[in-house]
JSON list of C-alpha atoms in Angstrom, two decimals:
[
{"chain": "A", "resi": 25, "resn": "GLN", "atom": "CA", "xyz": [-14.83, 18.74, -12.48]},
{"chain": "A", "resi": 26, "resn": "SER", "atom": "CA", "xyz": [-14.68, 15.06, -13.40]},
{"chain": "A", "resi": 27, "resn": "VAL", "atom": "CA", "xyz": [-15.76, 13.82, -16.82]},
{"chain": "A", "resi": 28, "resn": "LEU", "atom": "CA", "xyz": [-17.67, 11.08, -14.98]},
{"chain": "A", "resi": 29, "resn": "THR", "atom": "CA", "xyz": [-20.10, 12.77, -12.62]},
{"chain": "A", "resi": 30, "resn": "GLN", "atom": "CA", "xyz": [-21.05, 11.21, -9.30]},
{"chain": "A", "resi": 31, "resn": "PRO", "atom": "CA", "xyz": [-23.07, 12.68, -6.39]},
{"chain": "A", "resi": 32, "resn": "PRO", "atom": "CA", "xyz": [-20.71, 13.75, -3.58]},
{"chain": "A", "resi": 33, "resn": "SER", "atom": "CA", "xyz": [-22.62, 11.78, -0.98]},
{"chain": "A", "resi": 34, "resn": "VAL", "atom": "CA", "xyz": [-25.52, 9.43, -0.35]},
{"chain": "A", "resi": 35, "resn": "SER", "atom": "CA", "xyz": [-26.79, 8.05, 2.92]},
{"chain": "A", "resi": 36, "resn": "GLY", "atom": "CA", "xyz": [-29.16, 5.45, 4.25]},
{"chain": "A", "resi": 37, "resn": "ALA", "atom": "CA", "xyz": [-30.18, 3.61, 7.37]},
{"chain": "A", "resi": 38, "resn": "PRO", "atom": "CA", "xyz": [-29.03, 0.06, 7.99]},
{"chain": "A", "resi": 39, "resn": "GLY", "atom": "CA", "xyz": [-31.00, -2.34, 5.82]},
{"chain": "A", "resi": 40, "resn": "GLN", "atom": "CA", "xyz": [-32.02, 0.30, 3.30]},
{"chain": "A", "resi": 41, "resn": "ARG", "atom": "CA", "xyz": [-31.10, 0.53, -0.39]},
{"chain": "A", "resi": 42, "resn": "VAL", "atom": "CA", "xyz": [-28.89, 3.27, -1.81]},
{"chain": "A", "resi": 43, "resn": "THR", "atom": "CA", "xyz": [-27.89, 3.96, -5.38]},
{"chain": "A", "resi": 44, "resn": "ILE", "atom": "CA", "xyz": [-24.93, 5.88, -6.76]},
{"chain": "A", "resi": 45, "resn": "SER", "atom": "CA", "xyz": [-25.10, 7.31, -10.25]},
{"chain": "A", "resi": 46, "resn": "CYS", "atom": "CA", "xyz": [-22.20, 7.83, -12.65]},
{"chain": "A", "resi": 47, "resn": "THR", "atom": "CA", "xyz": [-23.04, 10.08, -15.57]},
{"chain": "A", "resi": 48, "resn": "GLY", "atom": "CA", "xyz": [-20.76, 10.26, -18.58]},
{"chain": "A", "resi": 49, "resn": "SER", "atom": "CA", "xyz": [-21.03, 11.27, -22.21]},
{"chain": "A", "resi": 50, "resn": "GLY", "atom": "CA", "xyz": [-20.83, 10.01, -25.76]},
{"chain": "A", "resi": 51, "resn": "SER", "atom": "CA", "xyz": [-17.08, 9.52, -25.62]},
{"chain": "A", "resi": 52, "resn": "ASN", "atom": "CA", "xyz": [-17.08, 7.24, -22.60]},
{"chain": "A", "resi": 53, "resn": "ILE", "atom": "CA", "xyz": [-20.04, 5.41, -21.06]},
{"chain": "A", "resi": 54, "resn": "GLY", "atom": "CA", "xyz": [-22.35, 6.53, -23.88]},
{"chain": "A", "resi": 55, "resn": "ALA", "atom": "CA", "xyz": [-19.92, 5.06, -26.42]},
{"chain": "A", "resi": 56, "resn": "GLY", "atom": "CA", "xyz": [-20.39, 1.65, -24.87]},
{"chain": "A", "resi": 57, "resn": "TYR", "atom": "CA", "xyz": [-17.26, 1.44, -22.75]},
{"chain": "A", "resi": 58, "resn": "ASN", "atom": "CA", "xyz": [-17.72, -0.69, -19.70]},
{"chain": "A", "resi": 59, "resn": "VAL", "atom": "CA", "xyz": [-18.02, 0.70, -16.18]},
{"chain": "A", "resi": 60, "resn": "ASN", "atom": "CA", "xyz": [-16.33, -0.67, -13.08]},
{"chain": "A", "resi": 61, "resn": "TRP", "atom": "CA", "xyz": [-16.85, 0.30, -9.44]},
{"chain": "A", "resi": 62, "resn": "TYR", "atom": "CA", "xyz": [-14.45, 0.44, -6.49]},
{"chain": "A", "resi": 63, "resn": "GLN", "atom": "CA", "xyz": [-14.94, 0.75, -2.74]},
{"chain": "A", "resi": 64, "resn": "HIS", "atom": "CA", "xyz": [-12.28, 2.76, -0.93]},
{"chain": "A", "resi": 65, "resn": "LEU", "atom": "CA", "xyz": [-11.70, 3.41, 2.73]},
{"chain": "A", "resi": 66, "resn": "SER", "atom": "CA", "xyz": [-9.13, 6.13, 3.36]},
{"chain": "A", "resi": 67, "resn": "GLY", "atom": "CA", "xyz": [-5.73, 4.67, 4.14]},
{"chain": "A", "resi": 68, "resn": "THR", "atom": "CA", "xyz": [-6.52, 1.26, 2.70]},
{"chain": "A", "resi": 69, "resn": "ALA", "atom": "CA", "xyz": [-6.28, -0.42, -0.67]},
{"chain": "A", "resi": 70, "resn": "PRO", "atom": "CA", "xyz": [-9.28, 0.21, -2.96]},
{"chain": "A", "resi": 71, "resn": "LYS", "atom": "CA", "xyz": [-11.45, -2.83, -3.64]},
{"chain": "A", "resi": 72, "resn": "LEU", "atom": "CA", "xyz": [-13.17, -3.82, -6.88]},
{"chain": "A", "resi": 73, "resn": "VAL", "atom": "CA", "xyz": [-16.89, -4.41, -6.24]},
{"chain": "A", "resi": 74, "resn": "ILE", "atom": "CA", "xyz": [-18.36, -4.42, -9.77]},
{"chain": "A", "resi": 75, "resn": "PHE", "atom": "CA", "xyz": [-16.66, -5.01, -13.13]},
{"chain": "A", "resi": 76, "resn": "ASP", "atom": "CA", "xyz": [-17.93, -5.07, -16.68]},
{"chain": "A", "resi": 77, "resn": "ASN", "atom": "CA", "xyz": [-21.01, -3.00, -15.72]},
{"chain": "A", "resi": 78, "resn": "ASN", "atom": "CA", "xyz": [-22.79, -5.64, -13.66]},
{"chain": "A", "resi": 79, "resn": "SER", "atom": "CA", "xyz": [-20.46, -8.48, -12.69]},
{"chain": "A", "resi": 80, "resn": "ARG", "atom": "CA", "xyz": [-19.37, -9.14, -9.12]},
{"chain": "A", "resi": 81, "resn": "PRO", "atom": "CA", "xyz": [-15.91, -10.42, -8.22]},
{"chain": "A", "resi": 82, "resn": "SER", "atom": "CA", "xyz": [-15.73, -13.50, -6.06]},
{"chain": "A", "resi": 83, "resn": "GLY", "atom": "CA", "xyz": [-16.24, -12.58, -2.41]},
{"chain": "A", "resi": 84, "resn": "VAL", "atom": "CA", "xyz": [-18.29, -9.43, -3.01]},
{"chain": "A", "resi": 85, "resn": "PRO", "atom": "CA", "xyz": [-21.77, -9.81, -1.46]},
{"chain": "A", "resi": 86, "resn": "ASP", "atom": "CA", "xyz": [-24.74, -9.94, -3.81]},
{"chain": "A", "resi": 87, "resn": "ARG", "atom": "CA", "xyz": [-26.04, -6.85, -2.01]},
{"chain": "A", "resi": 88, "resn": "PHE", "atom": "CA", "xyz": [-23.88, -4.96, -4.54]},
{"chain": "A", "resi": 89, "resn": "SER", "atom": "CA", "xyz": [-25.18, -4.67, -8.10]},
{"chain": "A", "resi": 90, "resn": "GLY", "atom": "CA", "xyz": [-24.37, -2.56, -11.12]},
{"chain": "A", "resi": 91, "resn": "SER", "atom": "CA", "xyz": [-26.14, -1.42, -14.25]},
{"chain": "A", "resi": 92, "resn": "ARG", "atom": "CA", "xyz": [-25.48, 0.71, -17.30]},
{"chain": "A", "resi": 93, "resn": "SER", "atom": "CA", "xyz": [-27.94, 2.46, -19.59]},
{"chain": "A", "resi": 94, "resn": "GLY", "atom": "CA", "xyz": [-27.06, 4.91, -22.31]},
{"chain": "A", "resi": 95, "resn": "GLY", "atom": "CA", "xyz": [-24.50, 7.37, -21.02]},
{"chain": "A", "resi": 96, "resn": "SER", "atom": "CA", "xyz": [-24.90, 6.53, -17.34]},
{"chain": "A", "resi": 97, "resn": "ALA", "atom": "CA", "xyz": [-24.23, 3.73, -14.89]},
{"chain": "A", "resi": 98, "resn": "SER", "atom": "CA", "xyz": [-25.38, 2.98, -11.36]},
{"chain": "A", "resi": 99, "resn": "LEU", "atom": "CA", "xyz": [-24.20, 1.07, -8.34]},
{"chain": "A", "resi": 100, "resn": "ALA", "atom": "CA", "xyz": [-26.85, -0.17, -5.93]},
{"chain": "A", "resi": 101, "resn": "ILE", "atom": "CA", "xyz": [-26.27, -1.42, -2.41]},
{"chain": "A", "resi": 102, "resn": "THR", "atom": "CA", "xyz": [-29.22, -3.20, -0.82]},
{"chain": "A", "resi": 103, "resn": "GLY", "atom": "CA", "xyz": [-29.48, -4.21, 2.82]},
{"chain": "A", "resi": 104, "resn": "LEU", "atom": "CA", "xyz": [-27.04, -1.45, 3.74]},
{"chain": "A", "resi": 105, "resn": "GLN", "atom": "CA", "xyz": [-24.57, -2.40, 6.48]},
{"chain": "A", "resi": 106, "resn": "ALA", "atom": "CA", "xyz": [-22.21, -0.33, 8.62]},
{"chain": "A", "resi": 107, "resn": "GLU", "atom": "CA", "xyz": [-19.23, -1.94, 6.86]},
{"chain": "A", "resi": 108, "resn": "ASP", "atom": "CA", "xyz": [-20.42, -0.46, 3.56]},
{"chain": "A", "resi": 109, "resn": "GLU", "atom": "CA", "xyz": [-19.54, 3.04, 4.72]},
{"chain": "A", "resi": 110, "resn": "ALA", "atom": "CA", "xyz": [-16.78, 4.14, 2.33]},
{"chain": "A", "resi": 111, "resn": "ASP", "atom": "CA", "xyz": [-16.07, 6.13, -0.82]},
{"chain": "A", "resi": 112, "resn": "TYR", "atom": "CA", "xyz": [-17.20, 4.58, -4.10]},
{"chain": "A", "resi": 113, "resn": "TYR", "atom": "CA", "xyz": [-15.69, 5.38, -7.50]},
{"chain": "A", "resi": 114, "resn": "CYS", "atom": "CA", "xyz": [-16.89, 4.55, -10.99]},
{"chain": "A", "resi": 115, "resn": "GLN", "atom": "CA", "xyz": [-14.28, 3.97, -13.72]},
{"chain": "A", "resi": 116, "resn": "SER", "atom": "CA", "xyz": [-14.44, 3.78, -17.50]},
{"chain": "A", "resi": 117, "resn": "TYR", "atom": "CA", "xyz": [-12.51, 4.75, -20.64]},
{"chain": "A", "resi": 118, "resn": "ASP", "atom": "CA", "xyz": [-12.80, 7.92, -22.69]},
{"chain": "A", "resi": 119, "resn": "SER", "atom": "CA", "xyz": [-11.99, 7.77, -26.41]},
{"chain": "A", "resi": 120, "resn": "THR", "atom": "CA", "xyz": [-11.56, 11.54, -26.82]},
{"chain": "A", "resi": 121, "resn": "LEU", "atom": "CA", "xyz": [-9.14, 11.86, -23.92]},
{"chain": "A", "resi": 122, "resn": "ASN", "atom": "CA", "xyz": [-7.63, 8.43, -24.72]},
{"chain": "A", "resi": 123, "resn": "THR", "atom": "CA", "xyz": [-7.35, 7.57, -21.05]},
{"chain": "A", "resi": 124, "resn": "PHE", "atom": "CA", "xyz": [-9.02, 5.71, -18.24]},
{"chain": "A", "resi": 125, "resn": "LEU", "atom": "CA", "xyz": [-11.23, 7.85, -16.03]},
{"chain": "A", "resi": 126, "resn": "PHE", "atom": "CA", "xyz": [-12.54, 7.70, -12.50]},
{"chain": "A", "resi": 127, "resn": "GLY", "atom": "CA", "xyz": [-15.49, 9.62, -11.17]},
{"chain": "A", "resi": 128, "resn": "ALA", "atom": "CA", "xyz": [-14.86, 12.05, -8.31]},
{"chain": "A", "resi": 129, "resn": "GLY", "atom": "CA", "xyz": [-16.23, 9.56, -5.82]},
{"chain": "A", "resi": 130, "resn": "THR", "atom": "CA", "xyz": [-19.34, 9.26, -3.67]},
{"chain": "A", "resi": 131, "resn": "LYS", "atom": "CA", "xyz": [-19.22, 8.99, 0.10]},
{"chain": "A", "resi": 132, "resn": "VAL", "atom": "CA", "xyz": [-21.72, 6.48, 1.43]},
{"chain": "A", "resi": 133, "resn": "THR", "atom": "CA", "xyz": [-22.80, 7.14, 5.01]},
{"chain": "A", "resi": 134, "resn": "VAL", "atom": "CA", "xyz": [-24.73, 4.61, 7.05]},
{"chain": "A", "resi": 135, "resn": "LEU", "atom": "CA", "xyz": [-26.97, 6.55, 9.42]},
{"chain": "B", "resi": 29, "resn": "GLU", "atom": "CA", "xyz": [-4.35, -10.32, 3.03]},
{"chain": "B", "resi": 30, "resn": "LEU", "atom": "CA", "xyz": [-2.37, -7.73, 1.08]},
{"chain": "B", "resi": 31, "resn": "GLN", "atom": "CA", "xyz": [-0.86, -9.30, -2.03]},
{"chain": "B", "resi": 32, "resn": "LEU", "atom": "CA", "xyz": [0.64, -6.18, -3.56]},
{"chain": "B", "resi": 33, "resn": "VAL", "atom": "CA", "xyz": [3.12, -4.54, -1.19]},
{"chain": "B", "resi": 34, "resn": "GLN", "atom": "CA", "xyz": [4.42, -1.10, -2.07]},
{"chain": "B", "resi": 35, "resn": "SER", "atom": "CA", "xyz": [7.54, 0.81, -1.06]},
{"chain": "B", "resi": 36, "resn": "GLY", "atom": "CA", "xyz": [9.51, 3.86, -2.09]},
{"chain": "B", "resi": 37, "resn": "GLY", "atom": "CA", "xyz": [7.37, 6.82, -1.13]},
{"chain": "B", "resi": 38, "resn": "GLY", "atom": "CA", "xyz": [8.81, 9.88, 0.53]},
{"chain": "B", "resi": 39, "resn": "VAL", "atom": "CA", "xyz": [9.52, 13.59, 0.37]},
{"chain": "B", "resi": 40, "resn": "VAL", "atom": "CA", "xyz": [11.36, 15.05, -2.61]},
{"chain": "B", "resi": 41, "resn": "GLN", "atom": "CA", "xyz": [12.09, 18.55, -3.83]},
{"chain": "B", "resi": 42, "resn": "PRO", "atom": "CA", "xyz": [10.56, 19.90, -7.03]},
{"chain": "B", "resi": 43, "resn": "GLY", "atom": "CA", "xyz": [12.62, 18.72, -9.97]},
{"chain": "B", "resi": 44, "resn": "GLY", "atom": "CA", "xyz": [13.77, 15.65, -8.08]},
{"chain": "B", "resi": 45, "resn": "SER", "atom": "CA", "xyz": [13.33, 11.94, -8.73]},
{"chain": "B", "resi": 46, "resn": "LEU", "atom": "CA", "xyz": [11.84, 8.99, -6.87]},
{"chain": "B", "resi": 47, "resn": "ARG", "atom": "CA", "xyz": [11.18, 5.34, -7.69]},
{"chain": "B", "resi": 48, "resn": "LEU", "atom": "CA", "xyz": [8.19, 3.41, -6.39]},
{"chain": "B", "resi": 49, "resn": "SER", "atom": "CA", "xyz": [8.12, -0.39, -6.17]},
{"chain": "B", "resi": 50, "resn": "CYS", "atom": "CA", "xyz": [5.27, -2.86, -5.90]},
{"chain": "B", "resi": 51, "resn": "VAL", "atom": "CA", "xyz": [5.94, -6.54, -5.13]},
{"chain": "B", "resi": 52, "resn": "ASP", "atom": "CA", "xyz": [3.33, -9.18, -5.88]},
{"chain": "B", "resi": 53, "resn": "SER", "atom": "CA", "xyz": [3.39, -12.13, -3.49]},
{"chain": "B", "resi": 54, "resn": "ARG", "atom": "CA", "xyz": [1.50, -14.35, -5.93]},
{"chain": "B", "resi": 55, "resn": "SER", "atom": "CA", "xyz": [3.15, -16.56, -8.53]},
{"chain": "B", "resi": 56, "resn": "THR", "atom": "CA", "xyz": [1.01, -15.15, -11.33]},
{"chain": "B", "resi": 57, "resn": "PHE", "atom": "CA", "xyz": [2.55, -11.67, -11.62]},
{"chain": "B", "resi": 58, "resn": "SER", "atom": "CA", "xyz": [3.97, -12.23, -15.10]},
{"chain": "B", "resi": 59, "resn": "SER", "atom": "CA", "xyz": [0.52, -13.06, -16.48]},
{"chain": "B", "resi": 60, "resn": "TYR", "atom": "CA", "xyz": [-1.07, -9.72, -15.70]},
{"chain": "B", "resi": 61, "resn": "TRP", "atom": "CA", "xyz": [-0.89, -6.18, -16.99]},
{"chain": "B", "resi": 62, "resn": "MET", "atom": "CA", "xyz": [-0.28, -3.66, -14.20]},
{"chain": "B", "resi": 63, "resn": "THR", "atom": "CA", "xyz": [-1.36, -0.07, -13.59]},
{"chain": "B", "resi": 64, "resn": "TRP", "atom": "CA", "xyz": [-0.43, 2.88, -11.36]},
{"chain": "B", "resi": 65, "resn": "VAL", "atom": "CA", "xyz": [-3.22, 5.10, -10.00]},
{"chain": "B", "resi": 66, "resn": "ARG", "atom": "CA", "xyz": [-2.75, 8.15, -7.79]},
{"chain": "B", "resi": 67, "resn": "GLN", "atom": "CA", "xyz": [-4.89, 10.12, -5.37]},
{"chain": "B", "resi": 68, "resn": "VAL", "atom": "CA", "xyz": [-4.21, 13.66, -4.25]},
{"chain": "B", "resi": 69, "resn": "PRO", "atom": "CA", "xyz": [-5.16, 13.83, -0.55]},
{"chain": "B", "resi": 70, "resn": "GLY", "atom": "CA", "xyz": [-8.83, 14.65, -0.29]},
{"chain": "B", "resi": 71, "resn": "LYS", "atom": "CA", "xyz": [-9.42, 14.17, -4.00]},
{"chain": "B", "resi": 72, "resn": "GLY", "atom": "CA", "xyz": [-10.40, 11.30, -6.29]},
{"chain": "B", "resi": 73, "resn": "LEU", "atom": "CA", "xyz": [-8.49, 8.55, -8.05]},
{"chain": "B", "resi": 74, "resn": "VAL", "atom": "CA", "xyz": [-6.52, 9.33, -11.22]},
{"chain": "B", "resi": 75, "resn": "TRP", "atom": "CA", "xyz": [-5.10, 6.81, -13.69]},
{"chain": "B", "resi": 76, "resn": "VAL", "atom": "CA", "xyz": [-1.36, 7.31, -14.25]},
{"chain": "B", "resi": 77, "resn": "ALA", "atom": "CA", "xyz": [0.23, 4.55, -16.34]},
{"chain": "B", "resi": 78, "resn": "ARG", "atom": "CA", "xyz": [-0.13, 0.96, -17.54]},
{"chain": "B", "resi": 79, "resn": "VAL", "atom": "CA", "xyz": [2.31, -1.76, -18.61]},
{"chain": "B", "resi": 80, "resn": "SER", "atom": "CA", "xyz": [1.68, -5.03, -20.42]},
{"chain": "B", "resi": 81, "resn": "ASN", "atom": "CA", "xyz": [2.45, -8.37, -18.84]},
{"chain": "B", "resi": 82, "resn": "ASP", "atom": "CA", "xyz": [5.74, -8.65, -20.74]},
{"chain": "B", "resi": 83, "resn": "GLY", "atom": "CA", "xyz": [6.71, -5.02, -20.26]},
{"chain": "B", "resi": 84, "resn": "GLY", "atom": "CA", "xyz": [6.70, -4.28, -23.96]},
{"chain": "B", "resi": 85, "resn": "ASN", "atom": "CA", "xyz": [3.61, -2.11, -24.11]},
{"chain": "B", "resi": 86, "resn": "THR", "atom": "CA", "xyz": [3.16, 1.01, -21.99]},
{"chain": "B", "resi": 87, "resn": "LYS", "atom": "CA", "xyz": [0.62, 3.84, -21.82]},
{"chain": "B", "resi": 88, "resn": "TYR", "atom": "CA", "xyz": [0.77, 7.07, -19.83]},
{"chain": "B", "resi": 89, "resn": "ALA", "atom": "CA", "xyz": [-1.52, 9.88, -18.75]},
{"chain": "B", "resi": 90, "resn": "ASP", "atom": "CA", "xyz": [-0.72, 13.14, -20.52]},
{"chain": "B", "resi": 91, "resn": "SER", "atom": "CA", "xyz": [0.19, 14.74, -17.18]},
{"chain": "B", "resi": 92, "resn": "VAL", "atom": "CA", "xyz": [3.13, 12.37, -16.60]},
{"chain": "B", "resi": 93, "resn": "ARG", "atom": "CA", "xyz": [4.22, 11.33, -20.09]},
{"chain": "B", "resi": 94, "resn": "GLY", "atom": "CA", "xyz": [7.91, 12.04, -20.61]},
{"chain": "B", "resi": 95, "resn": "ARG", "atom": "CA", "xyz": [8.58, 12.34, -16.87]},
{"chain": "B", "resi": 96, "resn": "PHE", "atom": "CA", "xyz": [7.41, 8.99, -15.46]},
{"chain": "B", "resi": 97, "resn": "THR", "atom": "CA", "xyz": [8.44, 5.51, -16.61]},
{"chain": "B", "resi": 98, "resn": "ILE", "atom": "CA", "xyz": [6.53, 2.36, -15.75]},
{"chain": "B", "resi": 99, "resn": "SER", "atom": "CA", "xyz": [8.43, -0.91, -15.90]},
{"chain": "B", "resi": 100, "resn": "ARG", "atom": "CA", "xyz": [8.49, -4.38, -14.39]},
{"chain": "B", "resi": 101, "resn": "ASP", "atom": "CA", "xyz": [10.82, -7.22, -13.45]},
{"chain": "B", "resi": 102, "resn": "ASN", "atom": "CA", "xyz": [8.84, -10.43, -13.81]},
{"chain": "B", "resi": 103, "resn": "ALA", "atom": "CA", "xyz": [11.64, -12.52, -12.34]},
{"chain": "B", "resi": 104, "resn": "LYS", "atom": "CA", "xyz": [11.20, -10.58, -9.11]},
{"chain": "B", "resi": 105, "resn": "SER", "atom": "CA", "xyz": [7.42, -10.08, -9.40]},
{"chain": "B", "resi": 106, "resn": "THR", "atom": "CA", "xyz": [7.99, -6.36, -9.07]},
{"chain": "B", "resi": 107, "resn": "LEU", "atom": "CA", "xyz": [6.43, -3.32, -10.71]},
{"chain": "B", "resi": 108, "resn": "PHE", "atom": "CA", "xyz": [8.19, 0.04, -10.79]},
{"chain": "B", "resi": 109, "resn": "LEU", "atom": "CA", "xyz": [7.31, 3.67, -11.34]},
{"chain": "B", "resi": 110, "resn": "GLN", "atom": "CA", "xyz": [10.33, 5.87, -11.96]},
{"chain": "B", "resi": 111, "resn": "MET", "atom": "CA", "xyz": [9.34, 9.50, -11.45]},
{"chain": "B", "resi": 112, "resn": "LYS", "atom": "CA", "xyz": [11.58, 12.36, -12.65]},
{"chain": "B", "resi": 113, "resn": "SER", "atom": "CA", "xyz": [11.20, 16.14, -12.87]},
{"chain": "B", "resi": 114, "resn": "LEU", "atom": "CA", "xyz": [8.68, 15.93, -10.07]},
{"chain": "B", "resi": 115, "resn": "ARG", "atom": "CA", "xyz": [6.27, 18.81, -9.57]},
{"chain": "B", "resi": 116, "resn": "VAL", "atom": "CA", "xyz": [4.32, 19.96, -6.53]},
{"chain": "B", "resi": 117, "resn": "GLU", "atom": "CA", "xyz": [1.16, 18.78, -8.28]},
{"chain": "B", "resi": 118, "resn": "ASP", "atom": "CA", "xyz": [2.53, 15.21, -8.35]},
{"chain": "B", "resi": 119, "resn": "THR", "atom": "CA", "xyz": [2.04, 15.05, -4.59]},
{"chain": "B", "resi": 120, "resn": "ALA", "atom": "CA", "xyz": [-0.32, 12.13, -4.02]},
{"chain": "B", "resi": 121, "resn": "VAL", "atom": "CA", "xyz": [-0.75, 8.63, -2.70]},
{"chain": "B", "resi": 122, "resn": "TYR", "atom": "CA", "xyz": [0.30, 6.25, -5.49]},
{"chain": "B", "resi": 123, "resn": "TYR", "atom": "CA", "xyz": [-1.35, 2.84, -5.79]},
{"chain": "B", "resi": 124, "resn": "CYS", "atom": "CA", "xyz": [-0.26, -0.11, -7.90]},
{"chain": "B", "resi": 125, "resn": "ALA", "atom": "CA", "xyz": [-3.07, -2.28, -9.22]},
{"chain": "B", "resi": 126, "resn": "ARG", "atom": "CA", "xyz": [-3.25, -5.63, -10.95]},
{"chain": "B", "resi": 127, "resn": "THR", "atom": "CA", "xyz": [-5.07, -5.10, -14.21]},
{"chain": "B", "resi": 128, "resn": "ILE", "atom": "CA", "xyz": [-7.55, -7.30, -16.00]},
{"chain": "B", "resi": 129, "resn": "TYR", "atom": "CA", "xyz": [-6.91, -6.47, -19.65]},
{"chain": "B", "resi": 130, "resn": "TYR", "atom": "CA", "xyz": [-10.02, -7.29, -21.64]},
{"chain": "B", "resi": 131, "resn": "SER", "atom": "CA", "xyz": [-9.07, -4.91, -24.47]},
{"chain": "B", "resi": 132, "resn": "SER", "atom": "CA", "xyz": [-6.98, -1.76, -24.92]},
{"chain": "B", "resi": 133, "resn": "SER", "atom": "CA", "xyz": [-9.96, 0.30, -23.74]},
{"chain": "B", "resi": 134, "resn": "ASP", "atom": "CA", "xyz": [-11.50, -2.15, -21.30]},
{"chain": "B", "resi": 135, "resn": "ASN", "atom": "CA", "xyz": [-9.40, -2.61, -18.18]},
{"chain": "B", "resi": 136, "resn": "TRP", "atom": "CA", "xyz": [-10.34, -3.05, -14.57]},
{"chain": "B", "resi": 137, "resn": "PHE", "atom": "CA", "xyz": [-8.24, -3.30, -11.45]},
{"chain": "B", "resi": 138, "resn": "ASP", "atom": "CA", "xyz": [-8.91, -6.35, -9.30]},
{"chain": "B", "resi": 139, "resn": "SER", "atom": "CA", "xyz": [-6.17, -6.12, -6.69]},
{"chain": "B", "resi": 140, "resn": "TRP", "atom": "CA", "xyz": [-4.49, -3.03, -5.24]},
{"chain": "B", "resi": 141, "resn": "GLY", "atom": "CA", "xyz": [-1.46, -2.15, -3.16]},
{"chain": "B", "resi": 142, "resn": "GLN", "atom": "CA", "xyz": [-1.70, -0.27, 0.12]},
{"chain": "B", "resi": 143, "resn": "GLY", "atom": "CA", "xyz": [-0.48, 3.00, -1.38]},
{"chain": "B", "resi": 144, "resn": "ALA", "atom": "CA", "xyz": [2.70, 5.06, -1.05]},
{"chain": "B", "resi": 145, "resn": "LEU", "atom": "CA", "xyz": [2.68, 8.77, -0.26]},
{"chain": "B", "resi": 146, "resn": "VAL", "atom": "CA", "xyz": [4.85, 10.94, -2.46]},
{"chain": "B", "resi": 147, "resn": "THR", "atom": "CA", "xyz": [5.26, 14.52, -1.29]},
{"chain": "B", "resi": 148, "resn": "VAL", "atom": "CA", "xyz": [6.92, 17.03, -3.59]},
{"chain": "B", "resi": 149, "resn": "SER", "atom": "CA", "xyz": [7.84, 20.11, -1.62]},
{"chain": "B", "resi": 150, "resn": "SER", "atom": "CA", "xyz": [10.70, 22.52, -1.14]}
]
């Protein structure tokens, strides 16, 4: 079981909004460490979609947004498109484990 | 366009060694910290090791410390992961990733390689 907890899957119809939660604890997200999000299609290189909780890299559509509150973070995808179907991972740092952590990943399915 | 190109994966027996390479096609390689991340097939991503831009500072996950060595050759824009005393549980796809180092505890990975499969099996 991952220290950063994500739902295994979320789904939505094209054009809808989906959110992915990432729940941590007082030694990681709750301690104020930043959260980053990655999109990953099996067999390809992962892609950074959100860094520093809510910043978007150049080239990432503004349909992707991130937030952090207390010990949790969220990734929202609005105007869902078929190309958004992938696995999404949150990532942060844990001061007790002294390492960088990824969540277990959430599979986004476009219905 | 893939800017980090990996090589070196393969099949190795338990106890064996393997070296992974990651070549950056950009001219900025020496300015960035670099990280290795692995993924057991069907599982999530796991952070493995990190090296500073000059190679002088390294950090390892507990699971690989003492067995794996991360290093770099800035003249050749190449990152390495030397893996020794390999175990079955090291079987995974290994990714190199360019690292944005904001602080020792605040890193993110803005560019990734295509991955290299390492299979440890007898």
